[in-house]
Amino acid sequence: MNLILFGPPGAGKGTQAALIVDKYKLVHLSTGDLLRHEMSSSTELGKEISEIINSGKLVSDHHVLKMIKIFIENNKKSNGFLFDGFPRNQDQANLLDKLLADLDLKITSVILLEVDKESLRERILSRSQKEGRADDNEETLIKRLEVYFSETEPVIAHYSNKGLVKSIDGVGEINDINQRINSILDLV
Ligand code: AMP
């Protein structure tokens, strides 16, 4: 099973991703986590991208795709992938199709976590106090939401045209949201 988890910043993708990969024994591929790891390890890439991430814009496809390719190659014997935070634009979606086709793999389902803007704002600002992420502030959040709605949300059509998208109400208790996701994935 290969899944994509879509949703705006603050929708709870990271939290739900951890529960999904545990239950369905998938490998979690979060481009945000991989990029933050590069930054905290102060690699060349990490230094180059920190300003971009902290401004809420997208890192170049070139950097992200290189990382993704290596990650998929290293984990191609796994049970499947959960893509979280990727693809973020149409070019990335096309490249993911190609990468998976080369490995004879396919996307099984796309989970879309739907959360209203006010709840997103509250969650991001509360996360900023707990986790201290430099991009979890009001100004960057506005940019991240703008980027999500202009570049990422249109990509959902790429998958709904293939009948793969399942929308989930992402507001409520973590376990209730997880049950909503499981009830759909158990039927896949
Ligand atoms: P996230 O943890 O998914 O919210 O990602 C945090 C930040 O990392 C984003 O605001 C982007 O700057 C960058 N990022 C994460 N995934 C991607 C991606 N697939 N393409 C480009 N930039 C990304």
CSV table of C-alpha atoms and ligand atoms in Angstrom, one decimal:
chain,number,residue,atom,x,y,z
A,1,MET,CA,0.0,0.0,0.0
A,2,ASN,CA,1.4,3.4,-1.0
A,3,LEU,CA,-0.4,6.4,0.4
A,4,ILE,CA,-0.2,10.2,0.1
A,5,LEU,CA,-1.3,12.3,3.0
A,6,PHE,CA,-2.5,15.8,1.9
A,7,GLY,CA,-3.6,18.7,4.0
A,8,PRO,CA,-2.7,22.3,4.8
A,9,PRO,CA,0.0,23.2,7.4
A,10,GLY,CA,-1.3,22.4,10.9
A,11,ALA,CA,-3.8,19.8,9.6
A,12,GLY,CA,-2.2,17.1,11.8
A,13,LYS,CA,-0.4,15.2,9.0
A,14,GLY,CA,2.6,14.4,11.1
A,15,THR,CA,0.5,13.0,14.0
A,16,GLN,CA,-1.8,10.9,11.8
A,17,ALA,CA,1.1,9.8,9.7
A,18,ALA,CA,2.8,8.3,12.7
A,19,LEU,CA,-0.3,6.3,13.6
A,20,ILE,CA,-0.9,5.1,10.0
A,21,VAL,CA,2.7,3.9,9.5
A,22,ASP,CA,2.5,2.0,12.7
A,23,LYS,CA,-0.7,0.3,12.0
A,24,TYR,CA,-0.1,-0.6,8.3
A,25,LYS,CA,3.7,-1.1,8.6
A,26,LEU,CA,4.6,1.5,6.1
A,27,VAL,CA,7.7,3.7,5.7
A,28,HIS,CA,7.0,7.3,6.5
A,29,LEU,CA,8.5,9.7,4.0
A,30,SER,CA,8.1,13.3,5.3
A,31,THR,CA,10.0,15.8,3.1
A,32,GLY,CA,9.5,18.4,5.9
A,33,ASP,CA,11.2,16.0,8.4
A,34,LEU,CA,14.0,15.2,5.9
A,35,LEU,CA,14.6,18.9,5.2
A,36,ARG,CA,14.6,19.8,8.9
A,37,HIS,CA,17.1,17.0,9.5
A,38,GLU,CA,19.4,18.6,6.9
A,39,MET,CA,19.1,21.9,8.7
A,40,SER,CA,19.7,20.6,12.2
A,41,SER,CA,22.8,18.7,10.9
A,42,SER,CA,24.0,21.9,9.2
A,43,THR,CA,24.7,20.2,5.9
A,44,GLU,CA,25.4,22.2,2.8
A,45,LEU,CA,21.8,21.6,1.7
A,46,GLY,CA,20.6,22.5,5.2
A,47,LYS,CA,22.4,25.8,5.1
A,48,GLU,CA,21.0,26.6,1.7
A,49,ILE,CA,17.4,25.9,2.5
A,50,SER,CA,16.9,27.3,6.0
A,51,GLU,CA,16.1,30.8,4.8
A,52,ILE,CA,13.5,29.4,2.3
A,53,ILE,CA,11.8,27.2,4.9
A,54,ASN,CA,11.7,29.9,7.4
A,55,SER,CA,10.0,32.2,4.9
A,56,GLY,CA,7.3,29.6,4.2
A,57,LYS,CA,8.2,29.1,0.5
A,58,LEU,CA,8.8,25.8,-1.1
A,59,VAL,CA,12.4,24.4,-1.4
A,60,SER,CA,13.4,23.9,-5.1
A,61,ASP,CA,12.1,20.7,-6.7
A,62,HIS,CA,15.7,19.8,-7.6
A,63,HIS,CA,16.8,19.5,-3.9
A,64,VAL,CA,13.6,17.7,-2.8
A,65,LEU,CA,13.6,15.2,-5.7
A,66,LYS,CA,17.2,14.2,-5.1
A,67,MET,CA,16.4,13.5,-1.4
A,68,ILE,CA,13.2,11.6,-2.3
A,69,LYS,CA,15.0,9.4,-4.9
A,70,ILE,CA,17.7,8.4,-2.4
A,71,PHE,CA,15.0,7.7,0.2
A,72,ILE,CA,12.9,5.5,-2.0
A,73,GLU,CA,15.9,3.6,-3.4
A,74,ASN,CA,17.0,2.9,0.1
A,75,ASN,CA,13.6,1.6,1.2
A,76,LYS,CA,12.3,-0.1,-1.9
A,77,LYS,CA,11.9,-3.4,-0.2
A,78,SER,CA,9.4,-2.0,2.3
A,79,ASN,CA,5.7,-2.8,2.6
A,80,GLY,CA,4.9,0.6,1.1
A,81,PHE,CA,5.3,4.3,1.6
A,82,LEU,CA,3.3,7.0,3.3
A,83,PHE,CA,4.2,10.3,1.5
A,84,ASP,CA,3.7,13.2,3.8
A,85,GLY,CA,4.3,16.8,2.5
A,86,PHE,CA,5.1,15.5,-1.0
A,87,PRO,CA,4.2,16.0,-3.7
A,88,ARG,CA,3.7,19.8,-3.1
A,89,ASN,CA,3.2,20.9,-6.7
A,90,GLN,CA,2.3,19.5,-10.1
A,91,ASP,CA,5.9,18.9,-11.2
A,92,GLN,CA,6.6,16.9,-8.1
A,93,ALA,CA,3.4,14.8,-8.7
A,94,ASN,CA,4.5,14.0,-12.3
A,95,LEU,CA,8.0,13.0,-11.0
A,96,LEU,CA,6.5,10.9,-8.3
A,97,ASP,CA,4.4,9.1,-10.9
A,98,LYS,CA,7.5,8.4,-12.9
A,99,LEU,CA,9.6,7.3,-10.0
A,100,LEU,CA,7.0,4.9,-8.8
A,101,ALA,CA,6.3,3.5,-12.3
A,102,ASP,CA,10.1,2.8,-12.7
A,103,LEU,CA,9.8,0.7,-9.6
A,104,ASP,CA,6.6,-0.9,-10.7
A,105,LEU,CA,4.7,0.8,-7.8
A,106,LYS,CA,1.5,2.8,-7.7
A,107,ILE,CA,-0.3,5.1,-5.3
A,108,THR,CA,-3.1,3.1,-3.6
A,109,SER,CA,-5.0,6.0,-1.9
A,110,VAL,CA,-4.7,9.7,-1.2
A,111,ILE,CA,-6.0,10.9,2.2
A,112,LEU,CA,-7.0,14.5,2.4
A,113,LEU,CA,-7.2,16.0,5.9
A,114,GLU,CA,-9.7,18.9,5.8
A,115,VAL,CA,-9.4,21.5,8.6
A,116,ASP,CA,-10.8,25.1,8.6
A,117,LYS,CA,-8.4,28.0,8.6
A,118,GLU,CA,-9.1,29.2,12.2
A,119,SER,CA,-8.3,25.7,13.6
A,120,LEU,CA,-5.1,25.6,11.5
A,121,ARG,CA,-4.0,28.9,13.0
A,122,GLU,CA,-4.7,27.8,16.6
A,123,ARG,CA,-2.9,24.5,16.1
A,124,ILE,CA,0.2,26.0,14.5
A,125,LEU,CA,0.5,28.7,17.1
A,126,SER,CA,0.2,26.1,19.9
A,127,ARG,CA,2.7,23.8,18.2
A,128,SER,CA,5.2,26.7,17.9
A,129,GLN,CA,5.2,26.9,21.8
A,130,LYS,CA,5.7,23.1,22.1
A,131,GLU,CA,8.2,22.3,19.3
A,132,GLY,CA,9.9,25.7,18.6
A,133,ARG,CA,9.9,25.3,14.8
A,134,ALA,CA,11.1,28.5,13.3
A,135,ASP,CA,8.5,28.4,10.6
A,136,ASP,CA,5.6,28.1,13.0
A,137,ASN,CA,4.8,31.7,13.5
A,138,GLU,CA,1.9,33.9,12.3
A,139,GLU,CA,3.8,35.6,9.5
A,140,THR,CA,5.2,32.4,8.0
A,141,LEU,CA,2.0,30.6,8.5
A,142,ILE,CA,0.2,33.1,6.2
A,143,LYS,CA,2.8,32.4,3.5
A,144,ARG,CA,2.6,28.6,4.0
A,145,LEU,CA,-1.2,28.7,3.7
A,146,GLU,CA,-0.9,30.8,0.6
A,147,VAL,CA,1.6,28.4,-1.0
A,148,TYR,CA,-0.6,25.4,0.0
A,149,PHE,CA,-3.7,26.8,-1.6
A,150,SER,CA,-2.0,28.1,-4.8
A,151,GLU,CA,0.5,25.3,-5.5
A,152,THR,CA,-0.4,22.1,-3.5
A,153,GLU,CA,-4.2,22.0,-3.4
A,154,PRO,CA,-4.5,22.0,-7.2
A,155,VAL,CA,-2.4,18.8,-7.2
A,156,ILE,CA,-5.3,17.0,-5.5
A,157,ALA,CA,-7.2,17.1,-8.8
A,158,HIS,CA,-4.4,15.0,-10.4
A,159,TYR,CA,-5.4,12.2,-8.0
A,160,SER,CA,-9.2,12.7,-7.8
A,161,ASN,CA,-9.3,12.3,-11.6
A,162,LYS,CA,-7.9,8.8,-10.9
A,163,GLY,CA,-10.6,8.2,-8.2
A,164,LEU,CA,-7.9,7.9,-5.4
A,165,VAL,CA,-8.8,10.8,-3.0
A,166,LYS,CA,-10.6,10.2,0.3
A,167,SER,CA,-11.5,13.3,2.2
A,168,ILE,CA,-11.4,13.1,6.0
A,169,ASP,CA,-12.8,15.6,8.5
A,170,GLY,CA,-9.5,16.5,10.3
A,171,VAL,CA,-11.2,18.4,13.2
A,172,GLY,CA,-11.6,16.7,16.5
A,173,GLU,CA,-9.7,14.3,18.8
A,174,ILE,CA,-6.6,12.6,17.4
A,175,ASN,CA,-8.0,9.1,17.9
A,176,ASP,CA,-11.4,9.9,16.3
A,177,ILE,CA,-9.6,11.3,13.2
A,178,ASN,CA,-7.4,8.2,13.2
A,179,GLN,CA,-10.5,6.0,13.3
A,180,ARG,CA,-12.0,7.8,10.3
A,181,ILE,CA,-8.8,7.2,8.4
A,182,ASN,CA,-8.5,3.5,9.4
A,183,SER,CA,-12.1,2.8,8.4
A,184,ILE,CA,-11.3,4.0,4.9
A,185,LEU,CA,-7.9,2.2,4.7
A,186,ASP,CA,-9.3,-1.0,6.0
A,187,LEU,CA,-11.5,-1.2,2.9
A,188,VAL,CA,-8.6,-0.5,0.4
B,1,AMP,P1,6.2,20.5,6.4
B,1,AMP,O1,6.8,19.9,7.5
B,1,AMP,O2,5.7,19.5,5.4
B,1,AMP,O3,5.1,21.5,6.7
B,1,AMP,O4,7.3,21.3,5.5
B,1,AMP,C1,7.9,22.5,6.1
B,1,AMP,C2,8.6,23.3,5.0
B,1,AMP,O5,9.6,22.4,4.3
B,1,AMP,C3,7.7,23.8,3.9
B,1,AMP,O6,7.1,25.0,4.3
B,1,AMP,C4,8.7,23.9,2.7
B,1,AMP,O7,9.5,25.1,2.9
B,1,AMP,C5,9.6,22.7,2.9
B,1,AMP,N1,9.1,21.5,2.2
B,1,AMP,C6,8.6,20.4,2.8
B,1,AMP,N2,8.2,19.5,1.8
B,1,AMP,C7,8.5,20.1,0.6
B,1,AMP,C8,8.4,19.7,-0.8
B,1,AMP,N3,7.9,18.5,-1.1
B,1,AMP,N4,8.8,20.6,-1.7
B,1,AMP,C9,9.3,21.8,-1.4
B,1,AMP,N5,9.5,22.3,-0.1
B,1,AMP,C10,9.1,21.4,0.9
